[in-house]
PDB file of N, CA and C in Angstrom:
ATOM      1  N   MET A   1     -11.952  62.525 -69.735  1.00 94.00           N
ATOM      2  CA  MET A   1     -12.572  61.241 -69.566  1.00 94.00           C
ATOM      3  C   MET A   1     -11.473  60.319 -69.668  1.00 94.00           C
ATOM      4  N   TYR A   2     -11.423  59.295 -68.641  1.00 98.00           N
ATOM      5  CA  TYR A   2     -10.285  58.133 -68.937  1.00 98.00           C
ATOM      6  C   TYR A   2     -11.210  56.863 -68.883  1.00 98.00           C
ATOM      7  N   VAL A   3     -10.532  55.789 -69.535  1.00 98.00           N
ATOM      8  CA  VAL A   3     -10.976  54.482 -69.771  1.00 98.00           C
ATOM      9  C   VAL A   3     -10.070  53.381 -69.167  1.00 98.00           C
ATOM     10  N   ALA A   4     -10.392  52.745 -68.279  1.00 98.00           N
ATOM     11  CA  ALA A   4      -9.406  51.706 -67.654  1.00 98.00           C
ATOM     12  C   ALA A   4     -10.166  50.189 -67.797  1.00 98.00           C
ATOM     13  N   TYR A   5      -9.721  49.298 -68.515  1.00 98.00           N
ATOM     14  CA  TYR A   5     -10.325  47.911 -68.661  1.00 98.00           C
ATOM     15  C   TYR A   5      -9.576  47.192 -67.492  1.00 98.00           C
ATOM     16  N   ALA A   6     -10.565  46.506 -66.816  1.00 98.00           N
ATOM     17  CA  ALA A   6      -9.991  45.705 -65.464  1.00 98.00           C
ATOM     18  C   ALA A   6     -10.784  44.434 -65.378  1.00 98.00           C
ATOM     19  N   PHE A   7     -10.343  43.427 -64.831  1.00 98.00           N
ATOM     20  CA  PHE A   7     -11.021  41.968 -64.477  1.00 98.00           C
ATOM     21  C   PHE A   7     -11.872  42.109 -63.123  1.00 98.00           C
ATOM     22  N   GLY A   8     -12.774  41.531 -63.144  1.00 98.00           N
ATOM     23  CA  GLY A   8     -13.842  41.296 -61.851  1.00 98.00           C
ATOM     24  C   GLY A   8     -12.848  40.639 -60.711  1.00 98.00           C
ATOM     25  N   GLY A   9     -12.861  41.264 -59.608  1.00 98.00           N
ATOM     26  CA  GLY A   9     -11.925  40.705 -58.575  1.00 98.00           C
ATOM     27  C   GLY A   9     -10.721  41.403 -58.411  1.00 98.00           C
ATOM     28  N   GLN A  10     -10.263  42.283 -59.341  1.00 99.00           N
ATOM     29  CA  GLN A  10      -9.235  43.115 -59.169  1.00 99.00           C
ATOM     30  C   GLN A  10      -9.366  44.393 -58.241  1.00 99.00           C
ATOM     31  N   GLN A  11      -8.552  44.987 -57.760  1.00 99.00           N
ATOM     32  CA  GLN A  11      -8.680  46.126 -56.758  1.00 99.00           C
ATOM     33  C   GLN A  11      -8.430  47.376 -57.625  1.00 99.00           C
ATOM     34  N   MET A  12      -9.209  48.343 -57.563  1.00 99.00           N
ATOM     35  CA  MET A  12      -9.143  49.568 -58.291  1.00 99.00           C
ATOM     36  C   MET A  12      -8.868  50.763 -57.226  1.00 99.00           C
ATOM     37  N   ASP A  13      -7.954  51.551 -57.282  1.00 99.00           N
ATOM     38  CA  ASP A  13      -7.813  52.669 -56.420  1.00 99.00           C
ATOM     39  C   ASP A  13      -7.725  53.828 -57.321  1.00 99.00           C
ATOM     40  N   VAL A  14      -8.411  54.857 -57.050  1.00 98.00           N
ATOM     41  CA  VAL A  14      -8.352  56.124 -57.945  1.00 98.00           C
ATOM     42  C   VAL A  14      -8.241  57.178 -56.886  1.00 98.00           C
ATOM     43  N   THR A  15      -7.337  58.283 -57.237  1.00 97.00           N
ATOM     44  CA  THR A  15      -7.146  59.446 -56.370  1.00 97.00           C
ATOM     45  C   THR A  15      -7.216  60.688 -57.247  1.00 97.00           C
ATOM     46  N   VAL A  16      -8.097  61.626 -57.035  1.00 97.00           N
ATOM     47  CA  VAL A  16      -7.780  62.990 -57.792  1.00 97.00           C
ATOM     48  C   VAL A  16      -7.061  63.880 -56.800  1.00 97.00           C
ATOM     49  N   ASP A  17      -5.881  64.590 -56.905  1.00 94.00           N
ATOM     50  CA  ASP A  17      -5.179  65.169 -55.986  1.00 94.00           C
ATOM     51  C   ASP A  17      -5.882  66.695 -55.899  1.00 94.00           C
ATOM     52  N   THR A  18      -7.046  66.786 -55.688  1.00 88.00           N
ATOM     53  CA  THR A  18      -7.482  68.341 -55.428  1.00 88.00           C
ATOM     54  C   THR A  18      -8.759  68.239 -54.300  1.00 88.00           C
ATOM     55  N   ALA A  19      -8.924  69.404 -54.000  1.00 81.00           N
ATOM     56  CA  ALA A  19     -10.063  69.317 -52.702  1.00 81.00           C
ATOM     57  C   ALA A  19     -11.425  69.019 -53.251  1.00 81.00           C
ATOM     58  N   PRO A  20     -12.431  68.387 -52.725  1.00 80.00           N
ATOM     59  CA  PRO A  20     -13.653  68.199 -53.216  1.00 80.00           C
ATOM     60  C   PRO A  20     -14.500  69.270 -53.763  1.00 80.00           C
ATOM     61  N   GLU A  21     -14.078  70.409 -53.169  1.00 85.00           N
ATOM     62  CA  GLU A  21     -14.939  71.653 -53.603  1.00 85.00           C
ATOM     63  C   GLU A  21     -14.470  72.045 -55.005  1.00 85.00           C
ATOM     64  N   VAL A  22     -13.306  71.594 -55.456  1.00 92.00           N
ATOM     65  CA  VAL A  22     -12.626  72.034 -56.679  1.00 92.00           C
ATOM     66  C   VAL A  22     -12.987  70.986 -57.970  1.00 92.00           C
ATOM     67  N   ALA A  23     -12.675  69.835 -57.585  1.00 94.00           N
ATOM     68  CA  ALA A  23     -13.181  68.726 -58.633  1.00 94.00           C
ATOM     69  C   ALA A  23     -13.458  67.389 -57.800  1.00 94.00           C
ATOM     70  N   ALA A  24     -14.157  66.542 -58.306  1.00 95.00           N
ATOM     71  CA  ALA A  24     -14.420  65.267 -57.852  1.00 95.00           C
ATOM     72  C   ALA A  24     -14.570  64.147 -58.864  1.00 95.00           C
ATOM     73  N   LEU A  25     -14.676  62.839 -58.589  1.00 96.00           N
ATOM     74  CA  LEU A  25     -14.906  61.717 -59.331  1.00 96.00           C
ATOM     75  C   LEU A  25     -16.046  61.302 -59.583  1.00 96.00           C
ATOM     76  N   THR A  26     -16.216  61.018 -60.859  1.00 98.00           N
ATOM     77  CA  THR A  26     -17.509  59.881 -61.253  1.00 98.00           C
ATOM     78  C   THR A  26     -16.891  58.888 -61.966  1.00 98.00           C
ATOM     79  N   ILE A  27     -17.137  57.487 -61.370  1.00 98.00           N
ATOM     80  CA  ILE A  27     -16.728  56.267 -62.098  1.00 98.00           C
ATOM     81  C   ILE A  27     -18.035  55.420 -62.271  1.00 98.00           C
ATOM     82  N   TRP A  28     -17.893  55.004 -63.352  1.00 98.00           N
ATOM     83  CA  TRP A  28     -19.050  54.013 -63.737  1.00 98.00           C
ATOM     84  C   TRP A  28     -18.615  52.875 -64.891  1.00 98.00           C
ATOM     85  N   GLY A  29     -19.315  51.779 -64.692  1.00 98.00           N
ATOM     86  CA  GLY A  29     -18.837  50.429 -65.516  1.00 98.00           C
ATOM     87  C   GLY A  29     -19.713  50.794 -66.944  1.00 98.00           C
ATOM     88  N   PHE A  30     -18.885  50.690 -67.866  1.00 98.00           N
ATOM     89  CA  PHE A  30     -19.368  50.648 -69.374  1.00 98.00           C
ATOM     90  C   PHE A  30     -20.400  49.592 -69.810  1.00 98.00           C
ATOM     91  N   ARG A  31     -20.044  48.507 -69.217  1.00 97.00           N
ATOM     92  CA  ARG A  31     -21.012  47.437 -69.825  1.00 97.00           C
ATOM     93  C   ARG A  31     -22.268  47.460 -68.880  1.00 97.00           C
ATOM     94  N   ASP A  32     -22.047  47.388 -67.705  1.00 97.00           N
ATOM     95  CA  ASP A  32     -23.320  47.454 -66.826  1.00 97.00           C
ATOM     96  C   ASP A  32     -23.982  48.765 -66.452  1.00 97.00           C
ATOM     97  N   GLY A  33     -23.316  49.927 -66.744  1.00 96.00           N
ATOM     98  CA  GLY A  33     -23.896  51.092 -66.688  1.00 96.00           C
ATOM     99  C   GLY A  33     -23.896  51.583 -65.321  1.00 96.00           C
ATOM    100  N   GLN A  34     -23.525  50.744 -64.396  1.00 97.00           N
ATOM    101  CA  GLN A  34     -23.536  51.114 -62.824  1.00 97.00           C
ATOM    102  C   GLN A  34     -22.791  52.291 -62.352  1.00 97.00           C
ATOM    103  N   PRO A  35     -23.170  53.355 -61.616  1.00 97.00           N
ATOM    104  CA  PRO A  35     -22.473  54.302 -61.036  1.00 97.00           C
ATOM    105  C   PRO A  35     -21.662  53.677 -59.890  1.00 97.00           C
ATOM    106  N   TYR A  36     -20.375  53.883 -59.727  1.00 98.00           N
ATOM    107  CA  TYR A  36     -19.707  53.366 -58.426  1.00 98.00           C
ATOM    108  C   TYR A  36     -19.134  54.624 -57.751  1.00 98.00           C
ATOM    109  N   ALA A  37     -18.973  55.799 -58.261  1.00 97.00           N
ATOM    110  CA  ALA A  37     -18.649  57.027 -57.696  1.00 97.00           C
ATOM    111  C   ALA A  37     -19.438  58.213 -58.353  1.00 97.00           C
ATOM    112  N   ARG A  38     -19.682  59.085 -57.469  1.00 96.00           N
ATOM    113  CA  ARG A  38     -20.637  60.244 -58.316  1.00 96.00           C
ATOM    114  C   ARG A  38     -19.812  61.490 -57.836  1.00 96.00           C
ATOM    115  N   ALA A  39     -19.569  62.432 -58.548  1.00 94.00           N
ATOM    116  CA  ALA A  39     -19.025  63.652 -58.324  1.00 94.00           C
ATOM    117  C   ALA A  39     -19.769  64.660 -57.344  1.00 94.00           C
ATOM    118  N   GLN A  40     -21.013  64.461 -57.557  1.00 92.00           N
ATOM    119  CA  GLN A  40     -21.938  65.305 -56.753  1.00 92.00           C
ATOM    120  C   GLN A  40     -21.879  64.889 -55.049  1.00 92.00           C
ATOM    121  N   ASN A  41     -21.244  63.803 -55.056  1.00 94.00           N
ATOM    122  CA  ASN A  41     -21.002  63.478 -53.565  1.00 94.00           C
ATOM    123  C   ASN A  41     -19.498  63.715 -53.024  1.00 94.00           C
ATOM    124  N   GLY A  42     -18.774  64.479 -53.817  1.00 92.00           N
ATOM    125  CA  GLY A  42     -17.540  64.956 -53.343  1.00 92.00           C
ATOM    126  C   GLY A  42     -16.416  64.045 -53.235  1.00 92.00           C
ATOM    127  N   VAL A  43     -16.508  62.839 -54.271  1.00 94.00           N
ATOM    128  CA  VAL A  43     -15.575  61.820 -54.042  1.00 94.00           C
ATOM    129  C   VAL A  43     -14.287  62.105 -54.688  1.00 94.00           C
ATOM    130  N   THR A  44     -13.135  62.177 -53.926  1.00 95.00           N
ATOM    131  CA  THR A  44     -11.784  62.334 -54.476  1.00 95.00           C
ATOM    132  C   THR A  44     -10.930  61.123 -54.320  1.00 95.00           C
ATOM    133  N   ASP A  45     -11.361  60.110 -53.341  1.00 96.00           N
ATOM    134  CA  ASP A  45     -10.519  59.041 -53.370  1.00 96.00           C
ATOM    135  C   ASP A  45     -11.631  57.764 -53.239  1.00 96.00           C
ATOM    136  N   PHE A  46     -11.287  56.760 -54.328  1.00 97.00           N
ATOM    137  CA  PHE A  46     -12.093  55.741 -54.575  1.00 97.00           C
ATOM    138  C   PHE A  46     -11.353  54.454 -54.535  1.00 97.00           C
ATOM    139  N   SER A  47     -11.943  53.554 -53.740  1.00 98.00           N
ATOM    140  CA  SER A  47     -11.367  52.196 -54.001  1.00 98.00           C
ATOM    141  C   SER A  47     -12.399  51.056 -53.745  1.00 98.00           C
ATOM    142  N   LEU A  48     -12.199  50.089 -54.787  1.00 97.00           N
ATOM    143  CA  LEU A  48     -13.181  49.036 -54.958  1.00 97.00           C
ATOM    144  C   LEU A  48     -12.854  47.745 -55.471  1.00 97.00           C
ATOM    145  N   SER A  49     -13.154  46.639 -54.947  1.00 98.00           N
ATOM    146  CA  SER A  49     -12.913  45.370 -55.453  1.00 98.00           C
ATOM    147  C   SER A  49     -13.912  45.238 -56.711  1.00 98.00           C
ATOM    148  N   LEU A  50     -13.367  45.265 -57.751  1.00 98.00           N
ATOM    149  CA  LEU A  50     -14.193  45.273 -59.067  1.00 98.00           C
ATOM    150  C   LEU A  50     -15.104  44.277 -58.963  1.00 98.00           C
ATOM    151  N   PRO A  51     -16.559  44.553 -59.263  1.00 97.00           N
ATOM    152  CA  PRO A  51     -17.400  43.322 -59.454  1.00 97.00           C
ATOM    153  C   PRO A  51     -17.484  42.730 -60.861  1.00 97.00           C
ATOM    154  N   ALA A  52     -16.895  43.249 -61.932  1.00 97.00           N
ATOM    155  CA  ALA A  52     -17.108  42.679 -63.180  1.00 97.00           C
ATOM    156  C   ALA A  52     -16.065  42.998 -64.080  1.00 97.00           C
ATOM    157  N   THR A  53     -15.755  42.157 -65.105  1.00 98.00           N
ATOM    158  CA  THR A  53     -14.676  42.459 -66.196  1.00 98.00           C
ATOM    159  C   THR A  53     -15.352  43.287 -67.139  1.00 98.00           C
ATOM    160  N   GLN A  54     -14.762  44.596 -67.322  1.00 99.00           N
ATOM    161  CA  GLN A  54     -15.354  45.406 -68.060  1.00 99.00           C
ATOM    162  C   GLN A  54     -14.467  46.819 -68.310  1.00 99.00           C
ATOM    163  N   ALA A  55     -14.770  47.667 -69.025  1.00 99.00           N
ATOM    164  CA  ALA A  55     -14.292  48.963 -68.930  1.00 99.00           C
ATOM    165  C   ALA A  55     -14.851  49.971 -68.171  1.00 99.00           C
ATOM    166  N   TYR A  56     -13.821  50.595 -67.163  1.00 99.00           N
ATOM    167  CA  TYR A  56     -14.530  51.443 -66.116  1.00 99.00           C
ATOM    168  C   TYR A  56     -14.257  52.965 -66.756  1.00 99.00           C
ATOM    169  N   ILE A  57     -15.080  53.546 -66.717  1.00 99.00           N
ATOM    170  CA  ILE A  57     -15.119  55.045 -67.186  1.00 99.00           C
ATOM    171  C   ILE A  57     -14.885  55.830 -65.915  1.00 99.00           C
ATOM    172  N   ILE A  58     -13.892  56.815 -65.817  1.00 98.00           N
ATOM    173  CA  ILE A  58     -13.216  57.634 -64.906  1.00 98.00           C
ATOM    174  C   ILE A  58     -13.457  59.187 -65.510  1.00 98.00           C
ATOM    175  N   GLU A  59     -14.171  59.837 -64.635  1.00 97.00           N
ATOM    176  CA  GLU A  59     -14.160  61.312 -65.115  1.00 97.00           C
ATOM    177  C   GLU A  59     -13.917  62.159 -63.927  1.00 97.00           C
ATOM    178  N   VAL A  60     -13.138  63.049 -64.122  1.00 96.00           N
ATOM    179  CA  VAL A  60     -12.850  64.135 -63.113  1.00 96.00           C
ATOM    180  C   VAL A  60     -13.809  65.461 -63.474  1.00 96.00           C
ATOM    181  N   VAL A  61     -14.743  65.618 -62.549  1.00 95.00           N
ATOM    182  CA  VAL A  61     -15.557  66.854 -62.703  1.00 95.00           C
ATOM    183  C   VAL A  61     -15.429  67.759 -62.085  1.00 95.00           C
ATOM    184  N   PRO A  62     -15.260  69.004 -62.632  1.00 94.00           N
ATOM    185  CA  PRO A  62     -14.892  70.281 -61.964  1.00 94.00           C
ATOM    186  C   PRO A  62     -16.295  70.769 -61.576  1.00 94.00           C
ATOM    187  N   GLN A  63     -16.009  71.247 -60.075  1.00 86.00           N
ATOM    188  CA  GLN A  63     -17.272  71.855 -59.485  1.00 86.00           C
ATOM    189  C   GLN A  63     -17.538  73.074 -59.920  1.00 86.00           C
ATOM    190  N   GLY A  64     -18.597  73.446 -60.192  1.00 83.00           N
ATOM    191  CA  GLY A  64     -19.162  74.872 -60.488  1.00 83.00           C
ATOM    192  C   GLY A  64     -18.773  75.107 -62.083  1.00 83.00           C
ATOM    193  N   GLY A  65     -18.272  74.106 -62.906  1.00 77.00           N
ATOM    194  CA  GLY A  65     -17.901  74.240 -64.373  1.00 77.00           C
ATOM    195  C   GLY A  65     -16.717  74.927 -64.406  1.00 77.00           C
ATOM    196  N   SER A  66     -15.672  75.321 -63.512  1.00 84.00           N
ATOM    197  CA  SER A  66     -14.489  75.910 -63.794  1.00 84.00           C
ATOM    198  C   SER A  66     -13.526  75.048 -64.224  1.00 84.00           C
ATOM    199  N   VAL A  67     -12.487  75.553 -64.899  1.00 89.00           N
ATOM    200  CA  VAL A  67     -11.186  74.880 -65.086  1.00 89.00           C
ATOM    201  C   VAL A  67     -10.264  74.672 -64.131  1.00 89.00           C
ATOM    202  N   VAL A  68      -9.804  73.416 -63.983  1.00 91.00           N
ATOM    203  CA  VAL A  68      -9.173  73.020 -62.681  1.00 91.00           C
ATOM    204  C   VAL A  68      -7.784  72.328 -63.235  1.00 91.00           C
ATOM    205  N   ASP A  69      -6.604  72.296 -62.586  1.00 91.00           N
ATOM    206  CA  ASP A  69      -5.585  71.525 -62.500  1.00 91.00           C
ATOM    207  C   ASP A  69      -5.731  70.400 -61.658  1.00 91.00           C
ATOM    208  N   TYR A  70      -5.133  69.255 -61.951  1.00 92.00           N
ATOM    209  CA  TYR A  70      -5.369  68.068 -60.999  1.00 92.00           C
ATOM    210  C   TYR A  70      -4.495  66.974 -61.478  1.00 92.00           C
ATOM    211  N   GLU A  71      -3.977  66.080 -60.560  1.00 95.00           N
ATOM    212  CA  GLU A  71      -3.217  65.008 -60.872  1.00 95.00           C
ATOM    213  C   GLU A  71      -4.180  63.842 -60.442  1.00 95.00           C
ATOM    214  N   LEU A  72      -4.254  62.905 -61.331  1.00 97.00           N
ATOM    215  CA  LEU A  72      -5.175  61.687 -61.309  1.00 97.00           C
ATOM    216  C   LEU A  72      -4.137  60.578 -61.219  1.00 97.00           C
ATOM    217  N   LYS A  73      -4.562  59.781 -59.987  1.00 98.00           N
ATOM    218  CA  LYS A  73      -3.783  58.383 -59.809  1.00 98.00           C
ATOM    219  C   LYS A  73      -4.735  57.277 -59.981  1.00 98.00           C
ATOM    220  N   VAL A  74      -4.441  56.289 -60.776  1.00 98.00           N
ATOM    221  CA  VAL A  74      -5.216  55.166 -60.828  1.00 98.00           C
ATOM    222  C   VAL A  74      -4.223  53.787 -60.742  1.00 98.00           C
ATOM    223  N   ARG A  75      -4.855  52.910 -59.840  1.00 98.00           N
ATOM    224  CA  ARG A  75      -3.845  51.716 -59.613  1.00 98.00           C
ATOM    225  C   ARG A  75      -4.950  50.454 -59.552  1.00 98.00           C
ATOM    226  N   ILE A  76      -4.678  49.471 -60.445  1.00 98.00           N
ATOM    227  CA  ILE A  76      -5.332  48.371 -60.707  1.00 98.00           C
ATOM    228  C   ILE A  76      -4.653  47.239 -60.436  1.00 98.00           C
ATOM    229  N   GLN A  77      -4.828  46.127 -59.493  1.00 97.00           N
ATOM    230  CA  GLN A  77      -4.073  45.218 -59.199  1.00 97.00           C
ATOM    231  C   GLN A  77      -4.984  44.061 -58.665  1.00 97.00           C
TER     232      GLN A  77
END
C-alpha cells in the first residue's frame, strides 16, 4: 500500500506495469472514503483531476492472490 498526499485540482496519473490479469490498482481517498479505481475492474492505468485535498491510498492488488513483480509509477502535478 502506498499513500500520496495531493491538493484538489492537481492531476494524478498512476500506472502499474503489468497485465490486468496479473495485478490491478485500487485507489481511494482517505478522508472521503471514495473509491476512484477498483482492482476488480482490471484498472492498470489511472488518471484523474483530484476532487479534494487529502491523502490518496494506492494499492496494487495481485489477481488470484499470487505474488507478483511490478513497477508502479505515480505522477502528481
